[in-house]
């Protein structure tokens, strides 16, 4: 999952720094992720993992780091499996 998120972030994140150089817990907004790019990233993640972000997870915290994205995607996938 981490590798896929990093690939998507590289493709749509528009970061001025290399994604490969970012720690999993690094603040993506401090690294240059814009609000527009975070929406593009969300859409790419939804497509890649065949999920849909619920409204309560559409916030800055969910996309604040690669670790946060992984945690959010895992949470969505677990909720889907439980349903």
Coordinates of N, CA and C in Angstrom, one line a residue:
X1 N 0.8 -1.2 0.0 CA 0.0 0.0 0.0 C 0.9 1.3 0.0
X2 N 1.9 1.2 0.8 CA 2.8 2.4 0.9 C 3.4 2.8 -0.5
X3 N 3.8 1.8 -1.2 CA 4.4 2.0 -2.5 C 3.4 2.6 -3.5
X4 N 2.2 2.1 -3.5 CA 1.1 2.6 -4.3 C 0.8 4.1 -4.0
X5 N 0.7 4.4 -2.7 CA 0.4 5.8 -2.2 C 1.6 6.7 -2.7
X6 N 2.8 6.2 -2.5 CA 4.0 7.0 -3.0 C 3.9 7.3 -4.5
X7 N 3.6 6.3 -5.2 CA 3.5 6.4 -6.7 C 2.4 7.4 -7.1
X8 N 1.3 7.3 -6.4 CA 0.2 8.3 -6.7 C 0.6 9.7 -6.3
X9 N 1.2 9.8 -5.2 CA 1.7 11.1 -4.7 C 2.7 11.7 -5.6
X10 N 3.5 10.9 -6.2 CA 4.5 11.4 -7.2 C 3.8 11.9 -8.4
X11 N 2.8 11.1 -8.9 CA 2.0 11.4 -10.1 C 1.1 12.6 -10.0
X12 N 0.4 12.8 -8.9 CA -0.6 13.8 -8.8 C -0.4 14.9 -7.7
X13 N 0.6 14.6 -6.8 CA 0.8 15.5 -5.7 C 1.4 16.8 -6.0
X14 N 2.2 16.9 -7.1 CA 2.8 18.2 -7.5 C 3.8 18.7 -6.4
X15 N 4.4 17.8 -5.7 CA 5.4 18.3 -4.7 C 6.7 18.8 -5.3
X16 N 7.2 19.8 -4.7 CA 8.5 20.3 -5.2 C 9.7 19.5 -4.7
X17 N 9.4 18.5 -3.9 CA 10.5 17.6 -3.4 C 10.2 16.2 -3.9
X18 N 11.2 15.4 -3.9 CA 11.1 14.0 -4.3 C 10.3 13.2 -3.2
X19 N 9.3 12.5 -3.6 CA 8.5 11.7 -2.7 C 9.4 10.6 -2.1
X20 N 10.3 10.1 -2.8 CA 11.2 9.0 -2.3 C 12.0 9.5 -1.1
X21 N 12.2 10.8 -1.0 CA 13.0 11.3 0.1 C 12.2 11.7 1.3
X22 N 10.9 11.5 1.3 CA 10.0 11.8 2.4 C 9.9 10.6 3.3
X23 N 10.0 10.9 4.6 CA 9.7 9.9 5.6 C 8.1 9.6 5.6
X24 N 7.7 8.5 6.0 CA 6.3 8.2 6.0 C 5.5 9.1 6.9
X25 N 6.1 9.7 8.0 CA 5.4 10.6 8.8 C 5.6 12.1 8.5
X26 N 6.3 12.4 7.4 CA 6.6 13.7 7.1 C 5.3 14.5 6.7
X27 N 5.2 15.7 7.1 CA 4.0 16.6 6.8 C 4.0 16.9 5.3
X28 N 3.0 16.3 4.6 CA 2.9 16.5 3.2 C 2.5 18.0 2.8
X29 N 1.8 18.6 3.7 CA 1.4 20.0 3.4 C 2.7 20.9 3.5
X30 N 3.5 20.6 4.5 CA 4.8 21.4 4.7 C 5.7 21.1 3.5
X31 N 5.6 19.9 2.9 CA 6.4 19.5 1.8 C 5.9 20.1 0.5
X32 N 4.7 20.8 0.5 CA 4.2 21.5 -0.7 C 2.9 20.9 -1.2
X33 N 2.2 20.0 -0.6 CA 0.9 19.5 -1.1 C -0.1 20.6 -0.9
X34 N -0.8 20.9 -2.1 CA -1.8 21.9 -2.0 C -3.2 21.3 -1.8
X35 N -4.2 22.1 -1.5 CA -5.5 21.6 -1.3 C -6.0 20.9 -2.6
X36 N -5.7 21.6 -3.7 CA -6.2 21.0 -5.0 C -5.5 19.6 -5.3
X37 N -4.2 19.6 -5.0 CA -3.5 18.3 -5.2 C -4.0 17.2 -4.2
X38 N -4.4 17.6 -3.0 CA -4.9 16.6 -2.1 C -6.2 16.0 -2.6
X39 N -7.0 16.8 -3.3 CA -8.3 16.3 -3.9 C -7.9 15.4 -5.0
X40 N -6.9 15.7 -5.9 CA -6.5 14.9 -6.9 C -6.0 13.6 -6.4
X41 N -5.2 13.6 -5.3 CA -4.7 12.5 -4.7 C -5.8 11.6 -4.1
X42 N -6.8 12.2 -3.5 CA -7.9 11.4 -3.0 C -8.6 10.6 -4.1
X43 N -8.8 11.3 -5.2 CA -9.5 10.6 -6.3 C -8.7 9.5 -6.9
X44 N -7.3 9.7 -7.0 CA -6.4 8.6 -7.4 C -6.4 7.5 -6.5
X45 N -6.4 7.7 -5.2 CA -6.4 6.7 -4.2 C -7.7 5.9 -4.2
X46 N -8.9 6.6 -4.4 CA -10.1 5.9 -4.5 C -10.1 5.0 -5.7
X47 N -9.6 5.4 -6.8 CA -9.6 4.6 -8.0 C -8.6 3.4 -7.8
X48 N -7.4 3.6 -7.2 CA -6.4 2.6 -7.1 C -6.8 1.5 -6.1
X49 N -7.5 1.9 -5.0 CA -7.9 0.9 -4.0 C -9.4 0.5 -4.1
X50 N -10.1 1.0 -5.0 CA -11.5 0.8 -5.2 C -12.3 1.0 -3.9
X51 N -12.1 2.2 -3.4 CA -12.8 2.7 -2.2 C -13.4 4.0 -2.4
X52 N -14.2 4.5 -1.4 CA -14.7 5.8 -1.4 C -14.5 6.4 0.0
X53 N -13.9 7.6 0.0 CA -13.7 8.3 1.3 C -15.0 8.8 1.8
X54 N -15.4 8.4 3.0 CA -16.6 9.0 3.6 C -16.4 10.4 4.0
X55 N -17.4 11.2 4.1 CA -17.3 12.6 4.4 C -16.5 12.9 5.7
X56 N -16.7 12.0 6.7 CA -16.0 12.3 8.0 C -14.4 12.1 7.9
X57 N -13.9 11.5 6.8 CA -12.5 11.4 6.6 C -11.9 12.3 5.5
X58 N -12.8 13.2 5.0 CA -12.3 14.1 4.0 C -11.8 15.4 4.8
X59 N -10.6 15.3 5.3 CA -10.1 16.4 6.1 C -8.6 16.4 5.9
X60 N -8.0 17.5 6.3 CA -6.5 17.7 6.2 C -5.7 16.6 6.9
X61 N -6.2 16.2 8.1 CA -5.5 15.2 8.9 C -5.4 13.9 8.1
X62 N -6.4 13.5 7.3 CA -6.3 12.2 6.6 C -5.3 12.2 5.5
X63 N -4.8 13.3 5.1 CA -3.8 13.4 4.0 C -2.6 14.1 4.5
X64 N -2.4 14.2 5.8 CA -1.3 15.0 6.3 C 0.1 14.3 6.1
X65 N 0.1 13.0 6.0 CA 1.4 12.3 5.8 C 1.1 11.0 5.1
X66 N 2.1 10.3 4.6 CA 1.9 9.0 3.9 C 1.4 8.0 5.0
X67 N 1.8 8.1 6.2 CA 1.3 7.2 7.2 C -0.1 7.4 7.5
X68 N -0.5 8.7 7.5 CA -1.9 9.0 7.8 C -2.8 8.5 6.6
X69 N -2.3 8.6 5.4 CA -3.1 8.1 4.3 C -3.3 6.6 4.4
X70 N -2.2 5.9 4.7 CA -2.2 4.5 4.8 C -3.2 4.1 5.9
X71 N -3.2 4.8 7.0 CA -4.1 4.5 8.1 C -5.6 4.7 7.7
X72 N -5.8 5.8 7.0 CA -7.2 6.2 6.6 C -7.7 5.1 5.6
X73 N -6.8 4.8 4.6 CA -7.2 3.8 3.6 C -7.5 2.4 4.3
X74 N -6.7 2.0 5.2 CA -6.9 0.8 5.9 C -8.2 0.8 6.7
X75 N -8.5 1.9 7.3 CA -9.7 2.1 8.1 C -10.9 1.9 7.2
X76 N -10.9 2.5 6.0 CA -12.0 2.4 5.0 C -12.1 1.0 4.6
X77 N -11.0 0.3 4.3 CA -11.1 -1.1 3.8 C -11.6 -2.0 4.9
X78 N -11.2 -1.8 6.1 CA -11.7 -2.6 7.2 C -13.2 -2.4 7.4
X79 N -13.7 -1.2 7.3 CA -15.1 -0.9 7.5 C -15.9 -1.5 6.3
X80 N -15.3 -1.5 5.1 CA -16.0 -2.2 4.0 C -16.1 -3.7 4.2
X81 N -15.1 -4.3 4.7 CA -15.1 -5.7 4.9 C -16.1 -6.1 6.0
X82 N -16.2 -5.2 7.0 CA -17.1 -5.5 8.1 C -18.6 -5.4 7.7
X83 N -18.8 -4.6 6.7 CA -20.2 -4.3 6.3 C -20.9 -5.5 5.6

